[in-house]
PDB file of C-alpha atoms and ligand atoms in Angstrom:
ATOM      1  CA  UNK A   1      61.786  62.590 -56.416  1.00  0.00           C
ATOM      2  CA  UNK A   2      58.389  61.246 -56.722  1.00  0.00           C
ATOM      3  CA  UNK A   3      59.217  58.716 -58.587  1.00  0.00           C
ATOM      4  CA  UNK A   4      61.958  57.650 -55.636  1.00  0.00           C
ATOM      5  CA  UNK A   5      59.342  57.976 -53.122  1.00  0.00           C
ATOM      6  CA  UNK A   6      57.310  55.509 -55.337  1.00  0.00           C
ATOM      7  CA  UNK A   7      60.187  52.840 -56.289  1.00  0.00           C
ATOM      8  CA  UNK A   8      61.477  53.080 -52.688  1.00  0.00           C
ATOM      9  CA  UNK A   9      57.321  52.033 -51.435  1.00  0.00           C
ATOM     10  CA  UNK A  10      57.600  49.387 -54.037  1.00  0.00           C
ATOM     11  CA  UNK A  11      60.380  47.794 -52.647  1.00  0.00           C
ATOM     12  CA  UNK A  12      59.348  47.568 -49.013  1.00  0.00           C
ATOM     13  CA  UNK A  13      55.909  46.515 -49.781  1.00  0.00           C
ATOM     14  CA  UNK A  14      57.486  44.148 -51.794  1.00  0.00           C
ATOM     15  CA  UNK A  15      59.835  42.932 -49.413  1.00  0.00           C
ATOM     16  CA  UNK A  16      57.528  43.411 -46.770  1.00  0.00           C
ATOM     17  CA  UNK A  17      55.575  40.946 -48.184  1.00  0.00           C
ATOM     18  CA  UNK A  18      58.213  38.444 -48.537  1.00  0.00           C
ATOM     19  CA  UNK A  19      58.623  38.946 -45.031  1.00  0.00           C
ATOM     20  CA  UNK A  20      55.206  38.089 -43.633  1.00  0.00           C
ATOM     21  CA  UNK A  21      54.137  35.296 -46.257  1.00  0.00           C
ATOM     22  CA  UNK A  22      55.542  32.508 -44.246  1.00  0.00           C
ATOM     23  CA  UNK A  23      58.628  31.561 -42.275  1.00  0.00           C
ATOM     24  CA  UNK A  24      61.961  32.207 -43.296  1.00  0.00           C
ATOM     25  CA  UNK A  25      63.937  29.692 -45.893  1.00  0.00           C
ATOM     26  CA  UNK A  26      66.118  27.796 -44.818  1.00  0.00           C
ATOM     27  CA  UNK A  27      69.752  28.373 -45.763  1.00  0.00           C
ATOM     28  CA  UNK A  28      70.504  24.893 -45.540  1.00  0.00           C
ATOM     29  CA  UNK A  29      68.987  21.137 -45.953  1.00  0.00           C
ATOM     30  CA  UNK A  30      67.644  20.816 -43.611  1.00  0.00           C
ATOM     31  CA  UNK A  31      67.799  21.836 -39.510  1.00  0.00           C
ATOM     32  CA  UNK A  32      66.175  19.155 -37.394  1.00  0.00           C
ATOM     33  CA  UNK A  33      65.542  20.662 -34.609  1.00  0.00           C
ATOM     34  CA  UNK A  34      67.381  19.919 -31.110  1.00  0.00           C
ATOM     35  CA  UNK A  35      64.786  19.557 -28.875  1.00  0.00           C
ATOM     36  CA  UNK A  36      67.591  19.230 -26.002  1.00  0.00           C
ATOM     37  CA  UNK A  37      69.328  22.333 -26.893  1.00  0.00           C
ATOM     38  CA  UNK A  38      69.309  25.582 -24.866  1.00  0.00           C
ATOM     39  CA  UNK A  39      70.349  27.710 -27.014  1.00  0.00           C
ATOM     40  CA  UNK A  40      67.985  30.282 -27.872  1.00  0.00           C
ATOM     41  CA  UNK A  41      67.322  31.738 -31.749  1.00  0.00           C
ATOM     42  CA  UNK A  42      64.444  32.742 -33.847  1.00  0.00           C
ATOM     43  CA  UNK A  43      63.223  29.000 -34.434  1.00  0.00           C
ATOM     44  CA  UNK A  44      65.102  25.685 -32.481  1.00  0.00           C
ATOM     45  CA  UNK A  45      68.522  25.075 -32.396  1.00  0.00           C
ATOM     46  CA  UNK A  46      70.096  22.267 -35.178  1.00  0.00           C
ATOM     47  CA  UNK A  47      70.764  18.744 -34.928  1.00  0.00           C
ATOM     48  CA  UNK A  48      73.940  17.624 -36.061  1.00  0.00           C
ATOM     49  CA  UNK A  49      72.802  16.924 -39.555  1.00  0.00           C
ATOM     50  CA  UNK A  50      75.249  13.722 -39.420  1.00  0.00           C
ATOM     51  CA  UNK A  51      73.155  11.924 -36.337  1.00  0.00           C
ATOM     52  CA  UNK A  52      69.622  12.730 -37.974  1.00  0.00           C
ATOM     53  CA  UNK A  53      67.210  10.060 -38.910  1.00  0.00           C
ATOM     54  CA  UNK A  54      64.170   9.076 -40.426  1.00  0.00           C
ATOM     55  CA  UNK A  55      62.176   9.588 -37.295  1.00  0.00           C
ATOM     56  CA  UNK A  56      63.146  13.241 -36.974  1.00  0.00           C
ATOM     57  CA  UNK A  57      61.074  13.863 -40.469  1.00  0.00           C
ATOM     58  CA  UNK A  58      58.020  12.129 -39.207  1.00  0.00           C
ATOM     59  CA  UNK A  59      54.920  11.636 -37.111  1.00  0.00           C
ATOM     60  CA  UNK A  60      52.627   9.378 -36.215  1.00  0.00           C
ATOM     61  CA  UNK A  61      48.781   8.898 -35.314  1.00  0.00           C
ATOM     62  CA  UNK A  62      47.492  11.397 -37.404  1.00  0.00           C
ATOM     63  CA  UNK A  63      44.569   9.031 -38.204  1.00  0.00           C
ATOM     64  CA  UNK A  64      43.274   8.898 -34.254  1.00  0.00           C
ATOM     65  CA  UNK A  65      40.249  10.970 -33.457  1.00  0.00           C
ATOM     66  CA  UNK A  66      40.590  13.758 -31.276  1.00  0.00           C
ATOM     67  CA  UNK A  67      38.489  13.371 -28.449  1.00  0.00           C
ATOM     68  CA  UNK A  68      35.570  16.201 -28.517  1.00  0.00           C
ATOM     69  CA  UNK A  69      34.135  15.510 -25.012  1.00  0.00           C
ATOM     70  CA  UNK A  70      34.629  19.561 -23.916  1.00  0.00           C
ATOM     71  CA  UNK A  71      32.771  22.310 -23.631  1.00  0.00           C
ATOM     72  CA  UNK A  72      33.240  23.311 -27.622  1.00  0.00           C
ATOM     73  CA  UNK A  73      32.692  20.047 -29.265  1.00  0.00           C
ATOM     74  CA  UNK A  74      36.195  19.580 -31.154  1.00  0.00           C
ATOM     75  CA  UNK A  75      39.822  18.841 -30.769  1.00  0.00           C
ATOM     76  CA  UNK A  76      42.796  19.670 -32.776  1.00  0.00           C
ATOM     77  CA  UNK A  77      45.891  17.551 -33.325  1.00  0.00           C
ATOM     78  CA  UNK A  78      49.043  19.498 -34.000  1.00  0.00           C
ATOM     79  CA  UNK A  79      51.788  18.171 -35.741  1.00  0.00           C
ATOM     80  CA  UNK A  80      53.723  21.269 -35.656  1.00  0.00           C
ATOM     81  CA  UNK A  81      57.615  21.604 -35.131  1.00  0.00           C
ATOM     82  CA  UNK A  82      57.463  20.430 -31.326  1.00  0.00           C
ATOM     83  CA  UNK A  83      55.948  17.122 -32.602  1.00  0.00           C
ATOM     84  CA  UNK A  84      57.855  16.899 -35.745  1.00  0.00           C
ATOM     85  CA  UNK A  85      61.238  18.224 -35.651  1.00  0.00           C
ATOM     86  CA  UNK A  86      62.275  17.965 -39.397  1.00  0.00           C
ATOM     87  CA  UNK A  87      59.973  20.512 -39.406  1.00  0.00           C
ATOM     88  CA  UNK A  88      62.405  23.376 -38.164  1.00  0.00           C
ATOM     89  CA  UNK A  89      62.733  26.090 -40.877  1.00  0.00           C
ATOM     90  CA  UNK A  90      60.700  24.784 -43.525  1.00  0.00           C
ATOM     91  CA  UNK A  91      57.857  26.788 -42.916  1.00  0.00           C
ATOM     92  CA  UNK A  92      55.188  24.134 -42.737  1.00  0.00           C
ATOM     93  CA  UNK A  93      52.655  22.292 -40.272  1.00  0.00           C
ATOM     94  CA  UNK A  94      49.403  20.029 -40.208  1.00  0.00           C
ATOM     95  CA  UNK A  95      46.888  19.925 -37.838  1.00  0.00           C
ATOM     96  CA  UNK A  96      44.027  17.182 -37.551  1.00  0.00           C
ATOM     97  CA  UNK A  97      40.982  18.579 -36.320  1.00  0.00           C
ATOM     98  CA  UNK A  98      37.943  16.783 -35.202  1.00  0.00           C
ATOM     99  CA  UNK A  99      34.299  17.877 -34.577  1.00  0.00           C
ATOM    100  CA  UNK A 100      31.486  16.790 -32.234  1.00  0.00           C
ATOM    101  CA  UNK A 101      27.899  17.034 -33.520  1.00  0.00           C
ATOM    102  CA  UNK A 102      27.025  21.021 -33.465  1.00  0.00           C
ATOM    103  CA  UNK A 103      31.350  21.297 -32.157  1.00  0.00           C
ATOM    104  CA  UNK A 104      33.149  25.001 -33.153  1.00  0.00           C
ATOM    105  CA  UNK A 105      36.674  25.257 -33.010  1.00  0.00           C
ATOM    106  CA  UNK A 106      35.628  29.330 -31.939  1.00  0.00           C
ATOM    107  CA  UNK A 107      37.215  32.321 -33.761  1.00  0.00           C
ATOM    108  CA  UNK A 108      40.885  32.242 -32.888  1.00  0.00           C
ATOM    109  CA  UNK A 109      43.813  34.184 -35.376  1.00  0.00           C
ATOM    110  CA  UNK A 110      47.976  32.205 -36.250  1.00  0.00           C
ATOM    111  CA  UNK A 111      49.801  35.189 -36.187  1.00  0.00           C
ATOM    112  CA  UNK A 112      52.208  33.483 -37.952  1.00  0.00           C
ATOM    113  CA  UNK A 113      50.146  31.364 -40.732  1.00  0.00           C
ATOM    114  CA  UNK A 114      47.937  30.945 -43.225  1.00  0.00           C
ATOM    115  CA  UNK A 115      45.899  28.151 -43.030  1.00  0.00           C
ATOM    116  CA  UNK A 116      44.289  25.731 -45.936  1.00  0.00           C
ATOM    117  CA  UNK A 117      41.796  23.363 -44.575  1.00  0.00           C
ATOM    118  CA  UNK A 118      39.931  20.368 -46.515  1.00  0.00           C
ATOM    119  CA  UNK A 119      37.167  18.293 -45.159  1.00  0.00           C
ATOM    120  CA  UNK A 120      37.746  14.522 -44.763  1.00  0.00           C
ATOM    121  CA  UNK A 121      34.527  13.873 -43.191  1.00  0.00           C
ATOM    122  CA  UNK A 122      31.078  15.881 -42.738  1.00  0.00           C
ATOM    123  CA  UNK A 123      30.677  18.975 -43.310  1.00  0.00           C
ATOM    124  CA  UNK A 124      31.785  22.449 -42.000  1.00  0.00           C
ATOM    125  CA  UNK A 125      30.491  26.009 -41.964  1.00  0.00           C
ATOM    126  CA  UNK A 126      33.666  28.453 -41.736  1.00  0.00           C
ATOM    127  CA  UNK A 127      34.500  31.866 -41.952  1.00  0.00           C
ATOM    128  CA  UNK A 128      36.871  34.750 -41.525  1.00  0.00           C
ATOM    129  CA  UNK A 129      36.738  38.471 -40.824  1.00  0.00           C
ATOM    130  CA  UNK A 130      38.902  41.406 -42.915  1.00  0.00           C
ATOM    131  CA  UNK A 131      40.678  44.007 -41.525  1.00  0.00           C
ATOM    132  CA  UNK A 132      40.181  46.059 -44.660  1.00  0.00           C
ATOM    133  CA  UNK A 133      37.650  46.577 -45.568  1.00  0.00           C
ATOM    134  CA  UNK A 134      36.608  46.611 -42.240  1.00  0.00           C
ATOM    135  CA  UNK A 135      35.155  43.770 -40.983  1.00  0.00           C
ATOM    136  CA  UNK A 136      33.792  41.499 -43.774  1.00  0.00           C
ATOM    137  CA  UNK A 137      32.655  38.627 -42.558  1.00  0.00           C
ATOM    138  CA  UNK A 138      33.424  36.143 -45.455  1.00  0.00           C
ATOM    139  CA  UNK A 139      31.808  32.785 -45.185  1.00  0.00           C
ATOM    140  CA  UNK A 140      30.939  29.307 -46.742  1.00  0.00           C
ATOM    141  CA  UNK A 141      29.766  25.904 -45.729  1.00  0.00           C
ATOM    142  CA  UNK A 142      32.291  22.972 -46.953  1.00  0.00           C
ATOM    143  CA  UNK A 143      31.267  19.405 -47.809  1.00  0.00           C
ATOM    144  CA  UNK A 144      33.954  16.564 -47.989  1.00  0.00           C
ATOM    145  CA  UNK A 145      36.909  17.383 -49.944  1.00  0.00           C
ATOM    146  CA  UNK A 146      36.365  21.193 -50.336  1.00  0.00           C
ATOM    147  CA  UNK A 147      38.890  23.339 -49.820  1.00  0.00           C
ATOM    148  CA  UNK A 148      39.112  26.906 -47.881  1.00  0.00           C
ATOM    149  CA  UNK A 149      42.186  29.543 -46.748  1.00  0.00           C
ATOM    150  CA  UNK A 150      42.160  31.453 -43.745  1.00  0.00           C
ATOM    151  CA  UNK A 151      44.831  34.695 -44.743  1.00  0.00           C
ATOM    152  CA  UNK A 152      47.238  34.718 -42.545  1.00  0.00           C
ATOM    153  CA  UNK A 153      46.537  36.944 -39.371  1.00  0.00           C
ATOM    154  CA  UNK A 154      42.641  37.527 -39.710  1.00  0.00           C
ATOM    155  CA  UNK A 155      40.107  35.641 -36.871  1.00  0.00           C
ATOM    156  CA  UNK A 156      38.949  32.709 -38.329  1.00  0.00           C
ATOM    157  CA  UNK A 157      36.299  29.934 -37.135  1.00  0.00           C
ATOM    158  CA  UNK A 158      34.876  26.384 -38.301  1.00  0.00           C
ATOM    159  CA  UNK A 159      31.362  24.859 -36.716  1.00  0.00           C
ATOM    160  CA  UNK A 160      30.214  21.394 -37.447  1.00  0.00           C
ATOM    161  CA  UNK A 161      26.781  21.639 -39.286  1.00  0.00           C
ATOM    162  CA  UNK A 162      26.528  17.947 -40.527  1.00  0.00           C
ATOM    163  CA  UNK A 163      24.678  15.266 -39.027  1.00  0.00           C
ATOM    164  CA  UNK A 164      27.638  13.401 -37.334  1.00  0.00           C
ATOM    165  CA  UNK A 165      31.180  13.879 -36.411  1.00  0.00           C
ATOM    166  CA  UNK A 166      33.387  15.648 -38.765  1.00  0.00           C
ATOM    167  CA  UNK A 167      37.320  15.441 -39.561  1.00  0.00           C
ATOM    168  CA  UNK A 168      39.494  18.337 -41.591  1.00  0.00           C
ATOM    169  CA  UNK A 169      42.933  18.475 -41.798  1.00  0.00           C
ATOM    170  CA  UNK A 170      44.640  22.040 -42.251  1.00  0.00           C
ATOM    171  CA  UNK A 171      48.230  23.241 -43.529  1.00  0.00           C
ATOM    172  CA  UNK A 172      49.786  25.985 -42.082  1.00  0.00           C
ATOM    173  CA  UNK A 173      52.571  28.296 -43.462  1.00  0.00           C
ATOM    174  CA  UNK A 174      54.889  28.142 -40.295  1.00  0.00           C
ATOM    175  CA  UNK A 175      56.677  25.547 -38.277  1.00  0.00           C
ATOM    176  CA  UNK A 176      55.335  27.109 -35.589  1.00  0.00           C
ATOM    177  CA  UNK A 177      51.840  29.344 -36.556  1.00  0.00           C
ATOM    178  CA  UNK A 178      50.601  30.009 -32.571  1.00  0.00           C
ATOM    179  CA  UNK A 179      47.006  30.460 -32.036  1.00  0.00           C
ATOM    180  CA  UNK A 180      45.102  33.146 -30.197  1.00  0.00           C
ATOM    181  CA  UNK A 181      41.491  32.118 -29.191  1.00  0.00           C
ATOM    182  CA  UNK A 182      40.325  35.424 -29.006  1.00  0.00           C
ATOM    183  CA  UNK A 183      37.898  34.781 -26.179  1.00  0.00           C
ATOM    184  CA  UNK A 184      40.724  33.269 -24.287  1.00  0.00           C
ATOM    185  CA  UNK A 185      42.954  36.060 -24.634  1.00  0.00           C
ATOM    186  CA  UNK A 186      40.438  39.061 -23.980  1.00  0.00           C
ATOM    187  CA  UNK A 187      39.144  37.248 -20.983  1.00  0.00           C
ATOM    188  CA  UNK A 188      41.153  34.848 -20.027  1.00  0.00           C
ATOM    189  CA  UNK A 189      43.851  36.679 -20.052  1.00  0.00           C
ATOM    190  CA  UNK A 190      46.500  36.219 -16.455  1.00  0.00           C
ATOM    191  CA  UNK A 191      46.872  38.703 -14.981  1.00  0.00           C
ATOM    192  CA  UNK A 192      43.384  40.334 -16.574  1.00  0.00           C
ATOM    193  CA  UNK A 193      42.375  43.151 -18.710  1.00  0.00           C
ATOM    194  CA  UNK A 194      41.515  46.146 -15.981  1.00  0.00           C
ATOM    195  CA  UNK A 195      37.335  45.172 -15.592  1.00  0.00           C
ATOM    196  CA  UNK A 196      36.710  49.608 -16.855  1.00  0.00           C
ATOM    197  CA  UNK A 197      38.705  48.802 -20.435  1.00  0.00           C
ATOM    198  CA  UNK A 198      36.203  45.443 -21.559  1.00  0.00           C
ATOM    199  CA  UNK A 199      33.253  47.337 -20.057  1.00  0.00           C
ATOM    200  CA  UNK A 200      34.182  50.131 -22.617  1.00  0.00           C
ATOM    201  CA  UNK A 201      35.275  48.146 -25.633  1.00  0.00           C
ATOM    202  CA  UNK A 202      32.124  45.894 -25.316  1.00  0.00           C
ATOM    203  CA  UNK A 203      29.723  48.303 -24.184  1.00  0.00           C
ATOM    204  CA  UNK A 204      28.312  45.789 -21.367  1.00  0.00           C
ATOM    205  CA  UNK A 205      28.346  46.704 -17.783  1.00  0.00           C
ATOM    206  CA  UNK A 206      30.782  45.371 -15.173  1.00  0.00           C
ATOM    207  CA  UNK A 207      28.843  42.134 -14.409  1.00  0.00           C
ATOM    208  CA  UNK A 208      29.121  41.090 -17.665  1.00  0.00           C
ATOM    209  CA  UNK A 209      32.530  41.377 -17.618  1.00  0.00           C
ATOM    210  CA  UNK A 210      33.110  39.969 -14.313  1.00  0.00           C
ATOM    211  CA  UNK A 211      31.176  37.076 -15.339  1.00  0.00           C
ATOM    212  CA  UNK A 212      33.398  36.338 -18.936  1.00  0.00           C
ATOM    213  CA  UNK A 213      36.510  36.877 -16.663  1.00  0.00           C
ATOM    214  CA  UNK A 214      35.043  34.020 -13.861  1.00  0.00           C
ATOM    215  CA  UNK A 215      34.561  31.546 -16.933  1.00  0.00           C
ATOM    216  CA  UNK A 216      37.766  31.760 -18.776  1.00  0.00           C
TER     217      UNK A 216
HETATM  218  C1  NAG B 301      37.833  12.629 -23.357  1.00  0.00           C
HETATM  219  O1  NAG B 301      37.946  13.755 -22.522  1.00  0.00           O
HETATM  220  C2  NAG B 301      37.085  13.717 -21.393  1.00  0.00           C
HETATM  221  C3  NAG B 301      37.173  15.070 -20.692  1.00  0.00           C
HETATM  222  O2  NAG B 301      38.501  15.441 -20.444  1.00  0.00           O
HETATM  223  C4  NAG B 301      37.484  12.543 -20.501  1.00  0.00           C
HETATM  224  O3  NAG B 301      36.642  12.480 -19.380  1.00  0.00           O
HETATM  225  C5  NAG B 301      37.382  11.264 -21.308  1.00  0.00           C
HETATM  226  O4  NAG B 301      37.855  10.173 -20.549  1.00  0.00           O
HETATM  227  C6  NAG B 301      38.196  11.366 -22.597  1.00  0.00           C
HETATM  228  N1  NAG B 301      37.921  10.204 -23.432  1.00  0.00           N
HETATM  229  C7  NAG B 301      38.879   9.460 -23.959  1.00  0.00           C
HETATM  230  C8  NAG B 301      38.440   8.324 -24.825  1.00  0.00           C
HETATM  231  O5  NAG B 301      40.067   9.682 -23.766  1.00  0.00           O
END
C-alpha cells in the first residue's frame, strides 16, 4: 500500500511538473495565431496554416531603446504572442528591457514563466525571493553578457547600478508569461484591497495605506 501511496506521489509530482514548466506543446507545426478570431481557447485561435507567412514568425525593432523617462527609470519591450503571432503554442517570448541611470524594473512575479536574462549593456543588480525556504532573498550583480534565471512564479527585480544606461534582453517560457508588479496589484488594485486588510498585513496605520492606495 505504501509503496502505491509512494508511486502514485511520484507520478503527479512528476506530471505536475510537466505541467507547470512551461506552456503546453503544440500538437501541430505550428498555430499562428488569428488575431481576428473570436473564438475563445486556452491560447489564440489558428491561422489557416495554408495563408501564413513569413511575417507571422517575426518582429521587428527589437534594437530601439525603450524610453525610460518615468517614474522607475526603465522600459520593457515585449515581443510576446500579441506582437509575434508565430509565437502561439510554442511556449516562448523575448522582452527588451532598458534602464535609466539608478532605473528598477521593481519586484513583479510571470505566473506563467521563467525568465533568463543577459546583459547587453551596463550592468545590473538582480534578485529573487523563495517561497521555500521561506523567503531567501537570492541576489547578484551582472556585468555584460552574464547570465541569470528568475524560477518561474517567485518575485523577481533588476536595478541599474552602472554608470550609464543599461540594455538586457530576457526569454520567457510562455507565449504569454503575464506580469504582476506586486506594488501595483496590492495597491493599485480597482476596486481596492478593504484599507483594515493592508493595515494588518503591513503593520502600518491607515494613512499609510491611504497614501500607497492615492499613488498607484
Ligand atoms: C518618453 O516618455 C515621456 C513621458 O511619457 C514623454 O514625455 C517623452 O516625449 C517620451 N520620449 C520619447 C523620445 O518618445
Amino acid at each position: 500500500m505504501a509503496f502505491y501511496i509512494f508511486f502514485f506521489g511520484l507520478v503527479l509530482s512528476f506530471s505536475l511538473s510537466v505541467v507547470i514548466a512551461s506552456d503546453h506543446s503544440p500538437l501541430q507545426d505550428f498555430c499562428v495565431a488569428d488575431t481576428r478570431s473570436r473564438v475563445l481557447v486556452n491560447g489564440l485561435a489558428c491561422k489557416d496554416p495554408k495563408t501564413v507567412e513569413a511575417a507571422d514568425f517575426s518582429f521587428c525593432g527589437l534594437h530601439l531603446e525603450g524610453n525610460t523617462s518615468n517614474p522607475i527609470g526603465s522600459s520593457v519591450t515585449p515581443v510576446t504572442v500579441f506582437q509575434l503571432p508565430g509565437l502561439n503554442t510554442l511556449g516562448i517570448s523575448l522582452v527588451r528591457i532598458d534602464y535609466a541611470p539608478s532605473g528598477v524594473n521593481p519586484p513583479h512575479t510571470h505566473p506563467r514563466a521563467s525568465e533568463i536574462i543577459t546583459v547587453l549593456e551596463g550592468s545590473l543588480e538582480v534578485g529573487f525571493v523563495t517561497s521555500s525556504p521561506e523567503y531567501r532573498h537570492i541576489t547578484k550583480v551582472l556585468l555584460k553578457g552574464d547570465v541569470f534565471v528568475f524560477p518561474i512564479g517567485l518575485v523577481h527585480y533588476q536595478r541599474n547600478v552602472g554608470s550609464g544606461h543599461a540594455v538586457a534582453i530576457a526569454a520567457l517560457s510562455s507565449q504569454n508569461p503575464g506580469v504582476v508588479v506586486i506594488a501595483s496589484a496590492v495597491f493599485g488594485s480597482k476596486p481596492s484591497i478593504a484599507n483594515d486588510i493592508l493595515v494588518k498585513a503591513f503593520h502600518v496605520d491607515k494613512g499609510v495605506i491611504n497614501y500607497l492606495h492615492s499613488i498607484f
